[in-house]
Coordinates of C-alpha atoms in Angstrom, one line a residue:
M884 CA 0.1 0.4 0.2
M885 CA 1.4 3.9 -0.7
E886 CA 0.5 6.7 1.5
M887 CA -2.1 8.8 0.8
T888 CA -3.3 13.0 0.6
A889 CA -6.4 12.3 3.2
R890 CA -8.2 13.2 -0.2
E891 CA -7.5 10.4 -2.1
K892 CA -7.6 8.6 1.0
S893 CA -10.6 9.0 1.2
I894 CA -11.5 8.3 -2.5
Q895 CA -10.0 4.9 -2.6
E896 CA -12.3 4.3 0.7
A897 CA -15.1 5.6 -1.2
F898 CA -13.8 3.1 -4.3
Q899 CA -14.4 0.0 -2.1
E900 CA -17.6 0.9 -0.9
R901 CA -19.2 2.0 -3.6
M902 CA -17.7 0.2 -6.7
D903 CA -19.1 -3.0 -8.1
E904 CA -15.7 -5.3 -8.0
S905 CA -17.2 -8.6 -9.5
E906 CA -17.3 -6.0 -12.6
L907 CA -13.8 -4.8 -12.5
L908 CA -12.5 -7.9 -12.2
N909 CA -15.1 -9.4 -15.1
C910 CA -12.5 -7.6 -17.7
M911 CA -9.7 -10.8 -19.0
R912 CA -7.8 -7.5 -20.5
C913 CA -8.0 -9.7 -24.1
G914 CA -8.5 -6.1 -25.8
F915 CA -11.5 -6.8 -28.7
C916 CA -12.4 -3.2 -27.0
L917 CA -9.9 -1.3 -28.1
P918 CA -10.4 -0.8 -31.8
A919 CA -13.8 0.7 -31.2
C920 CA -12.2 3.2 -28.6
P921 CA -12.1 6.9 -30.3
T922 CA -9.7 7.7 -27.6
Y923 CA -7.7 4.7 -27.8
I924 CA -7.0 5.2 -31.4
E925 CA -6.4 9.5 -31.7
T926 CA -4.6 9.2 -28.1
G927 CA -2.3 6.6 -30.5
F928 CA -3.2 3.9 -29.0
D929 CA -2.0 5.2 -25.3
E930 CA -3.5 2.2 -22.8
T931 CA -4.7 4.5 -20.0
H932 CA -6.8 6.4 -22.8
S933 CA -8.5 2.6 -23.8
P934 CA -11.5 1.0 -21.7
R935 CA -9.4 -1.8 -20.3
G936 CA -6.6 0.7 -19.7
R937 CA -9.3 2.8 -17.6
I938 CA -10.9 0.3 -15.2
A939 CA -7.3 -1.3 -15.0
L940 CA -7.0 2.5 -13.0
M941 CA -10.2 2.1 -11.8
K942 CA -8.7 -1.4 -9.8
A943 CA -5.6 0.1 -9.1
V944 CA -6.8 3.0 -6.8
Y945 CA -9.7 -0.2 -5.4
D946 CA -7.2 -2.1 -4.1
G947 CA -5.5 0.5 -2.8
L948 CA -1.8 0.0 -5.5
I949 CA -2.4 3.5 -7.4
A950 CA -3.4 7.3 -5.8
P951 CA -6.6 8.3 -7.0
D952 CA -4.5 11.1 -9.0
Q953 CA -5.0 14.1 -11.2
E954 CA -3.8 11.5 -13.4
V955 CA -6.6 9.0 -12.6
E956 CA -8.8 11.1 -12.6
H957 CA -8.3 12.7 -16.5
S958 CA -8.8 9.5 -18.7
L959 CA -11.7 9.1 -17.1
N960 CA -12.8 12.9 -18.3
V961 CA -11.2 12.5 -21.3
C962 CA -13.6 9.3 -22.0
L963 CA -16.4 9.9 -24.9
G964 CA -18.6 7.7 -22.5
C965 CA -19.6 6.2 -26.1
R966 CA -19.6 2.9 -24.4
A967 CA -18.7 1.4 -27.7
C968 CA -16.7 -0.9 -25.5
E969 CA -20.1 -2.6 -24.4
P970 CA -21.3 -4.8 -27.5
V971 CA -17.6 -6.0 -28.3
C972 CA -16.6 -7.0 -25.1
P973 CA -16.9 -11.0 -24.9
A974 CA -17.5 -11.1 -21.2
G975 CA -20.5 -8.0 -21.0
V976 CA -18.4 -5.5 -18.9
Q977 CA -21.4 -2.3 -18.2
Y978 CA -18.3 -0.3 -18.8
G979 CA -20.4 2.7 -18.6
H980 CA -21.5 2.3 -15.6
L981 CA -18.1 1.7 -13.7
L982 CA -17.2 4.5 -15.2
E983 CA -19.9 7.3 -14.6
E984 CA -19.5 5.5 -10.4
A985 CA -16.1 6.6 -11.0
R986 CA -17.2 10.5 -12.2
D987 CA -19.1 10.5 -9.2
I988 CA -16.6 9.5 -6.5
F989 CA -14.3 12.2 -7.9
N990 CA -16.9 15.3 -8.0
E991 CA -17.8 14.2 -4.5
H992 CA -13.7 14.8 -3.7
H993 CA -13.3 17.7 -6.0
P994 CA -12.5 20.6 -4.4
H995 CA -13.5 23.0 -7.5
S996 CA -13.3 26.8 -7.3
L997 CA -16.3 28.8 -6.2
P998 CA -17.4 30.3 -9.9
V999 CA -16.8 26.3 -10.9
K1000 CA -19.9 25.8 -7.7
A1001 CA -21.3 28.2 -9.1
L1002 CA -21.7 27.1 -12.6
R1003 CA -22.7 22.9 -11.9
K1004 CA -25.4 24.8 -8.7
T1005 CA -26.8 26.7 -11.6
M1006 CA -27.2 24.2 -14.6
F1007 CA -27.3 21.0 -13.1
D1008 CA -29.7 22.4 -10.1
G1009 CA -31.3 25.5 -11.5
L1010 CA -32.0 25.3 -15.3
F1011 CA -32.4 21.5 -16.6
P1012 CA -34.6 20.2 -14.0
H1013 CA -36.7 23.4 -14.5
Q1014 CA -38.8 23.0 -17.6
K1015 CA -39.9 27.0 -17.7
R1016 CA -36.4 28.2 -17.1
M1017 CA -35.4 26.1 -19.6
A1018 CA -37.6 27.4 -21.8
Q1019 CA -36.5 31.0 -20.6
A1020 CA -33.0 30.6 -21.4
V1021 CA -33.5 29.6 -24.6
G1022 CA -35.6 31.8 -25.4
L1023 CA -32.7 34.8 -24.3
L1024 CA -30.6 32.7 -27.4
G1025 CA -33.6 33.6 -29.7
F1026 CA -34.0 36.5 -28.7
Y1027 CA -30.0 36.8 -29.6
Q1028 CA -30.7 35.5 -32.9
K1029 CA -33.3 37.6 -33.8
S1030 CA -32.9 40.9 -32.5
G1031 CA -29.6 41.6 -34.7
L1032 CA -27.4 40.8 -31.4
Q1033 CA -26.4 37.9 -33.5
T1034 CA -25.1 40.1 -36.5
V1035 CA -23.7 42.9 -34.4
A1036 CA -21.8 40.6 -32.2
R1037 CA -19.9 39.0 -35.4
K1038 CA -19.5 42.6 -37.3
I1039 CA -17.9 43.5 -34.3
G1040 CA -15.1 41.0 -33.9
F1041 CA -17.1 40.1 -30.5
M1042 CA -17.4 36.1 -31.1
N1043 CA -13.3 36.2 -32.2
L1044 CA -13.1 36.7 -28.1
F1045 CA -14.5 33.0 -27.9
P1046 CA -11.9 29.8 -28.9
E1047 CA -12.5 28.6 -32.9
S1048 CA -14.8 26.0 -31.7
L1049 CA -17.3 28.0 -30.2
R1050 CA -17.3 30.6 -32.7
Q1051 CA -18.2 27.9 -35.1
M1052 CA -20.8 26.2 -32.8
E1053 CA -22.5 29.8 -32.8
K1054 CA -22.8 29.3 -36.6
A1055 CA -24.3 25.9 -36.0
L1056 CA -26.6 26.7 -33.6
P1057 CA -30.8 26.2 -35.3
E1058 CA -33.2 28.8 -34.9
V1059 CA -34.4 29.1 -31.9
P1060 CA -38.9 28.7 -32.1
K1061 CA -40.8 31.5 -30.5
H1062 CA -41.1 31.2 -26.7
R1063 CA -44.9 31.1 -27.1
R1064 CA -44.8 28.6 -28.8
M1065 CA -42.3 26.6 -26.3
K1066 CA -45.1 27.6 -24.1
S1067 CA -47.5 26.3 -25.9
R1068 CA -47.7 22.3 -26.2
L1069 CA -49.7 19.3 -26.7
Q1070 CA -50.3 16.7 -23.7
Q1071 CA -51.9 13.7 -26.0
A1072 CA -52.6 13.3 -29.7
A1073 CA -54.8 10.8 -31.8
A1074 CA -53.8 8.8 -34.1
S1075 CA -54.4 9.4 -37.8
E1076 CA -56.7 6.8 -38.3
T1077 CA -56.5 2.9 -36.8
T1078 CA -55.0 3.5 -33.6
I1079 CA -52.3 0.0 -32.9
A1080 CA -51.3 1.0 -30.9
K1081 CA -50.7 3.6 -27.0
V1082 CA -47.4 5.0 -26.4
A1083 CA -46.5 8.0 -24.0
F1084 CA -43.6 10.4 -25.4
F1085 CA -40.3 11.9 -23.6
S1086 CA -40.2 15.1 -25.2
G1087 CA -37.3 16.0 -23.4
C1088 CA -36.0 19.5 -21.9
L1089 CA -33.6 20.7 -25.3
M1090 CA -35.6 18.2 -27.7
D1091 CA -38.6 20.6 -26.5
T1092 CA -37.2 23.4 -26.3
M1093 CA -34.1 24.3 -29.2
F1094 CA -35.6 21.3 -31.3
L1095 CA -39.3 22.2 -30.2
E1096 CA -39.9 20.8 -34.7
T1097 CA -38.2 18.0 -34.4
N1098 CA -40.5 17.3 -31.6
D1099 CA -43.4 18.3 -33.8
A1100 CA -42.0 15.8 -36.5
T1101 CA -41.8 13.1 -33.8
I1102 CA -45.6 13.5 -33.4
K1103 CA -47.0 13.5 -36.5
L1104 CA -44.5 10.2 -37.5
L1105 CA -46.5 8.8 -34.5
Q1106 CA -49.7 10.2 -35.5
K1107 CA -49.4 8.6 -39.1
A1108 CA -48.0 5.2 -37.8
G1109 CA -51.1 4.6 -36.2
C1110 CA -50.1 5.5 -32.2
E1111 CA -52.9 7.9 -29.6
I1112 CA -50.0 9.5 -28.4
V1113 CA -49.9 11.1 -24.6
I1114 CA -47.4 13.3 -23.5
P1115 CA -47.4 13.7 -19.6
E1116 CA -46.5 17.1 -18.2
N1117 CA -44.9 16.4 -15.1
Q1118 CA -42.2 15.0 -17.0
G1119 CA -38.8 16.2 -17.0
C1120 CA -34.8 16.3 -18.1
C1121 CA -33.5 12.4 -18.4
G1122 CA -31.0 13.3 -15.8
A1123 CA -28.5 11.9 -18.7
L1124 CA -25.8 15.2 -18.2
H1125 CA -25.8 15.0 -14.4
G1126 CA -25.2 11.4 -14.3
H1127 CA -22.3 11.7 -16.7
S1128 CA -20.2 14.7 -14.9
G1129 CA -20.9 13.3 -11.4
E1130 CA -24.4 14.6 -10.0
K1131 CA -25.3 11.1 -9.5
E1132 CA -28.0 11.9 -6.7
K1133 CA -29.4 14.7 -8.8
A1134 CA -29.6 12.0 -11.1
K1135 CA -31.8 9.9 -9.4
E1136 CA -34.0 12.9 -8.4
L1137 CA -34.9 13.1 -12.3
A1138 CA -35.3 9.1 -12.4
R1139 CA -37.5 8.8 -10.1
R1140 CA -39.9 12.4 -11.1
N1141 CA -40.0 10.9 -14.8
I1142 CA -40.8 7.3 -14.1
A1143 CA -44.2 8.4 -11.8
A1144 CA -45.1 10.5 -14.5
F1145 CA -45.0 7.9 -17.3
E1146 CA -46.7 5.6 -14.6
K1147 CA -50.4 7.5 -15.4
T1148 CA -50.0 7.2 -19.0
E1149 CA -50.2 3.0 -18.9
A1150 CA -48.9 3.4 -22.4
D1151 CA -47.6 0.4 -24.8
Y1152 CA -44.7 1.9 -24.8
I1153 CA -42.4 5.2 -23.8
I1154 CA -40.9 6.7 -26.7
V1155 CA -37.4 9.1 -27.1
N1156 CA -36.3 10.7 -30.5
A1157 CA -32.6 11.4 -28.9
G1158 CA -30.7 8.2 -28.8
G1159 CA -28.6 10.1 -25.7
C1160 CA -31.7 10.5 -23.7
G1161 CA -33.1 7.2 -24.5
A1162 CA -30.3 5.2 -23.5
F1163 CA -30.0 7.4 -19.7
L1164 CA -33.8 6.6 -18.8
M1165 CA -33.4 1.9 -20.4
D1166 CA -30.5 2.9 -17.5
Y1167 CA -32.9 3.6 -15.0
E1168 CA -33.0 0.4 -14.0
H1169 CA -29.4 0.1 -12.3
L1170 CA -29.5 3.9 -11.3
L1171 CA -32.4 2.9 -9.3
K1172 CA -31.4 -1.4 -8.6
D1173 CA -30.8 -0.3 -5.0
D1174 CA -34.6 2.2 -3.9
P1175 CA -36.7 -0.2 -2.6
E1176 CA -39.2 1.8 -3.4
Y1177 CA -38.4 2.5 -7.1
A1178 CA -36.4 -0.2 -8.5
E1179 CA -39.3 -3.0 -9.8
R1180 CA -41.3 0.3 -10.7
A1181 CA -37.7 1.6 -12.8
R1182 CA -37.0 -1.9 -14.5
Q1183 CA -40.5 -1.4 -15.8
F1184 CA -40.3 1.4 -17.1
S1185 CA -36.8 0.7 -18.9
A1186 CA -38.6 -2.4 -20.5
K1187 CA -41.3 0.6 -22.3
M1188 CA -38.5 2.3 -23.8
K1189 CA -37.6 2.6 -28.0
D1190 CA -35.9 5.4 -30.4
I1191 CA -38.4 6.6 -32.6
S1192 CA -36.6 4.5 -35.1
Q1193 CA -37.3 1.5 -33.6
I1194 CA -41.5 1.9 -32.8
L1195 CA -41.8 3.1 -37.0
Y1196 CA -39.8 0.2 -38.2
E1197 CA -41.7 -2.0 -36.2
L1198 CA -45.1 -0.9 -37.6
N1199 CA -43.8 -0.8 -40.8
F1200 CA -44.5 2.6 -41.4
H1201 CA -41.5 3.0 -44.7
E1202 CA -44.3 -0.1 -46.2
R1203 CA -47.7 1.8 -45.4
V1204 CA -47.0 4.9 -45.8
P1205 CA -44.9 6.5 -49.4
L1206 CA -42.3 8.3 -49.3
Q1207 CA -40.4 10.5 -51.6
V1208 CA -37.7 13.1 -51.1
T1209 CA -35.9 15.5 -54.5
Q1210 CA -32.6 12.8 -55.4
Q1211 CA -29.7 13.2 -52.6
V1212 CA -27.4 10.9 -51.7
V1213 CA -27.3 10.2 -47.9
T1214 CA -25.2 8.7 -45.1
Y1215 CA -25.2 8.4 -41.4
Q1216 CA -23.8 8.6 -38.2
D1217 CA -25.3 6.5 -35.2
S1218 CA -26.1 8.2 -32.0
C1219 CA -23.5 6.0 -29.8
H1220 CA -25.9 5.5 -26.8
L1221 CA -28.5 4.6 -29.4
R1222 CA -26.6 2.4 -31.1
N1223 CA -24.4 0.8 -28.1
V1224 CA -27.1 1.6 -25.3
M1225 CA -30.0 0.5 -26.9
R1226 CA -28.8 -1.7 -29.7
T1227 CA -30.3 0.1 -32.9
A1228 CA -28.7 0.3 -35.8
E1229 CA -30.7 -1.4 -39.0
A1230 CA -33.9 0.3 -37.8
P1231 CA -32.8 4.2 -38.9
R1232 CA -31.3 2.3 -42.2
V1233 CA -33.8 0.4 -43.4
L1234 CA -36.2 3.8 -43.2
M1235 CA -34.0 6.0 -44.7
Q1236 CA -33.2 3.2 -47.7
A1237 CA -36.9 2.6 -48.5
I1238 CA -37.3 6.7 -49.3
A1239 CA -37.2 7.5 -53.0
G1240 CA -34.8 10.1 -53.9
V1241 CA -32.3 8.9 -51.5
E1242 CA -28.9 7.4 -52.4
Y1243 CA -28.1 5.9 -49.1
R1244 CA -24.2 5.4 -48.6
E1245 CA -22.9 4.0 -45.3
M1246 CA -20.2 6.1 -44.1
E1247 CA -16.8 4.0 -42.7
K1248 CA -16.7 3.6 -39.0
A1249 CA -21.0 5.6 -38.9
D1250 CA -20.7 3.7 -36.0
S1251 CA -17.6 5.6 -34.2
C1252 CA -18.7 7.9 -32.3
C1253 CA -18.4 11.8 -33.6
G1254 CA -17.2 14.0 -30.5
S1255 CA -20.1 15.1 -29.2
A1256 CA -21.1 13.6 -26.2
G1257 CA -22.9 15.3 -24.4
I1258 CA -21.0 18.1 -23.0
Y1259 CA -17.8 16.8 -24.4
N1260 CA -17.4 19.4 -27.1
L1261 CA -17.2 22.0 -24.7
V1262 CA -15.2 20.7 -21.9
Q1263 CA -12.8 18.2 -23.6
P1264 CA -12.8 20.5 -27.0
E1265 CA -9.7 19.5 -28.5
M1266 CA -9.9 16.1 -28.4
S1267 CA -13.3 16.7 -29.9
M1268 CA -12.6 18.7 -32.3
Q1269 CA -10.1 16.2 -33.4
I1270 CA -12.6 13.3 -33.6
L1271 CA -14.6 15.9 -35.2
D1272 CA -12.5 16.5 -38.3
H1273 CA -11.6 12.4 -38.5
K1274 CA -15.0 12.5 -39.2
M1275 CA -15.7 14.4 -41.3
E1276 CA -13.3 13.4 -43.8
K1277 CA -15.0 9.6 -43.8
V1278 CA -18.3 12.1 -44.6
T1279 CA -16.4 13.8 -47.5
A1280 CA -15.6 10.2 -48.2
T1281 CA -19.2 9.4 -48.8
K1282 CA -20.2 12.3 -51.5
A1283 CA -22.7 12.7 -49.2
Q1284 CA -25.6 16.0 -49.7
T1285 CA -27.2 14.4 -46.4
I1286 CA -25.8 14.0 -43.7
V1287 CA -28.5 12.0 -41.3
T1288 CA -28.5 11.8 -37.2
A1289 CA -30.5 10.5 -34.8
N1290 CA -30.0 12.5 -31.6
P1291 CA -29.8 16.4 -31.3
G1292 CA -25.8 16.6 -30.0
C1293 CA -24.8 14.5 -32.6
L1294 CA -26.7 16.9 -35.3
L1295 CA -25.0 19.9 -34.0
Q1296 CA -21.6 18.4 -33.6
M1297 CA -22.2 16.9 -37.5
K1298 CA -23.8 20.7 -38.2
L1299 CA -20.4 21.9 -36.6
G1300 CA -18.1 19.8 -38.9
I1301 CA -20.2 21.1 -41.6
E1302 CA -19.3 25.0 -40.5
R1303 CA -15.4 23.2 -40.3
E1304 CA -15.1 21.8 -43.5
G1305 CA -16.8 25.0 -45.4
L1306 CA -19.2 22.9 -46.8
G1307 CA -22.4 24.9 -45.6
D1308 CA -23.8 25.2 -49.3
Q1309 CA -22.7 21.7 -50.5
V1310 CA -23.9 19.5 -47.5
R1311 CA -26.7 19.8 -44.6
A1312 CA -27.5 17.5 -41.3
I1313 CA -31.0 16.6 -40.2
H1314 CA -32.2 14.8 -37.8
I1315 CA -33.5 11.6 -39.5
V1316 CA -37.8 12.2 -38.1
D1317 CA -37.1 15.6 -39.9
L1318 CA -36.4 13.7 -43.0
L1319 CA -39.2 11.1 -42.9
L1320 CA -42.2 14.3 -41.8
E1321 CA -40.2 16.1 -45.1
A1322 CA -40.6 12.6 -47.0
C1323 CA -44.2 12.5 -46.0
G1324 CA -44.9 15.3 -48.5

């Protein structure tokens, strides 16, 4: 055993209390995960930035063989959390669960500065859990876009005060809907014709504000597919950003709130149109496994989760509804969590290829992360942009005019990639829901 500071000793004790040793031992160090890990590849095959390397670090901290110092924390933070290692792991190691627990422990023992504490409290406690505040915040962005401030800020060079990636991100942001539209939301909708299934729609926080049009398109597609739709009023943020950022208790609070809201709908399925949200919602079963009141309720909730593309595919939407767009080459960027956690990869591809006018071209390594990963592109901009630039090389090789995604973070990241490559007049990025509604005519 080595000597540690009081803080490091507390972290090591928390590892022993909270980390699942059996899961840590499940890793056989076989290396099957290495080719699937973006950070391992981007760092020049650095083992400390691979899944098995990070698990080895966690186990060493657990055993007291190494100090849980800044280097260990940095390795965990550089991880995208894309979970591409999980489908290829022969032992079925739940790496994502280990990563979130370790990050949560480090965050609890991290001496954040007062400004950082204030920012985290504002974001995680004051903004995301409260949809009205989220709408107000997004409304301010809309005012910035529509009032002329955006034009002025660009002309006077104000945006030059920010890093290049943020300047480009500002240009890639979608046009925000008017605030009154965000305030008036449906709570239920009937099927267009015969009702085949009753579904509850998880509208999300950013999806129901900045990406409101995509949510509206989702509801219209579900109606056309024969779904009666219920949109619980008391639902809220899924908690993914909290769970991925070391705010696990707040994530649990949000999970309980959502489970209670959706139980009342008695729906056959719970539908989501954001891969990142869907994966975390499915993980409620794990998140609340030790909660005697919610463990079984969480299991039932998670069992009902389906991505919009999966339910449309299962209801044969693409065979029953005529779909056509103007002739264009289309490629697809997988949402990591949709593919690796929700295990949905075939459905979106089948739906796209069913559209008349679409020439579908599979992108090389479409299943590899684009570098968005929630707020990763903000907290790890250098690695994120490195991954994005390599992703855009794959996009360019397809000669696609349309890049389709299934997650808001991926969508913004691909828009950012288009901006960085100067392809704004040649290529567009679009959510699969919006493409399908466009194809409905």
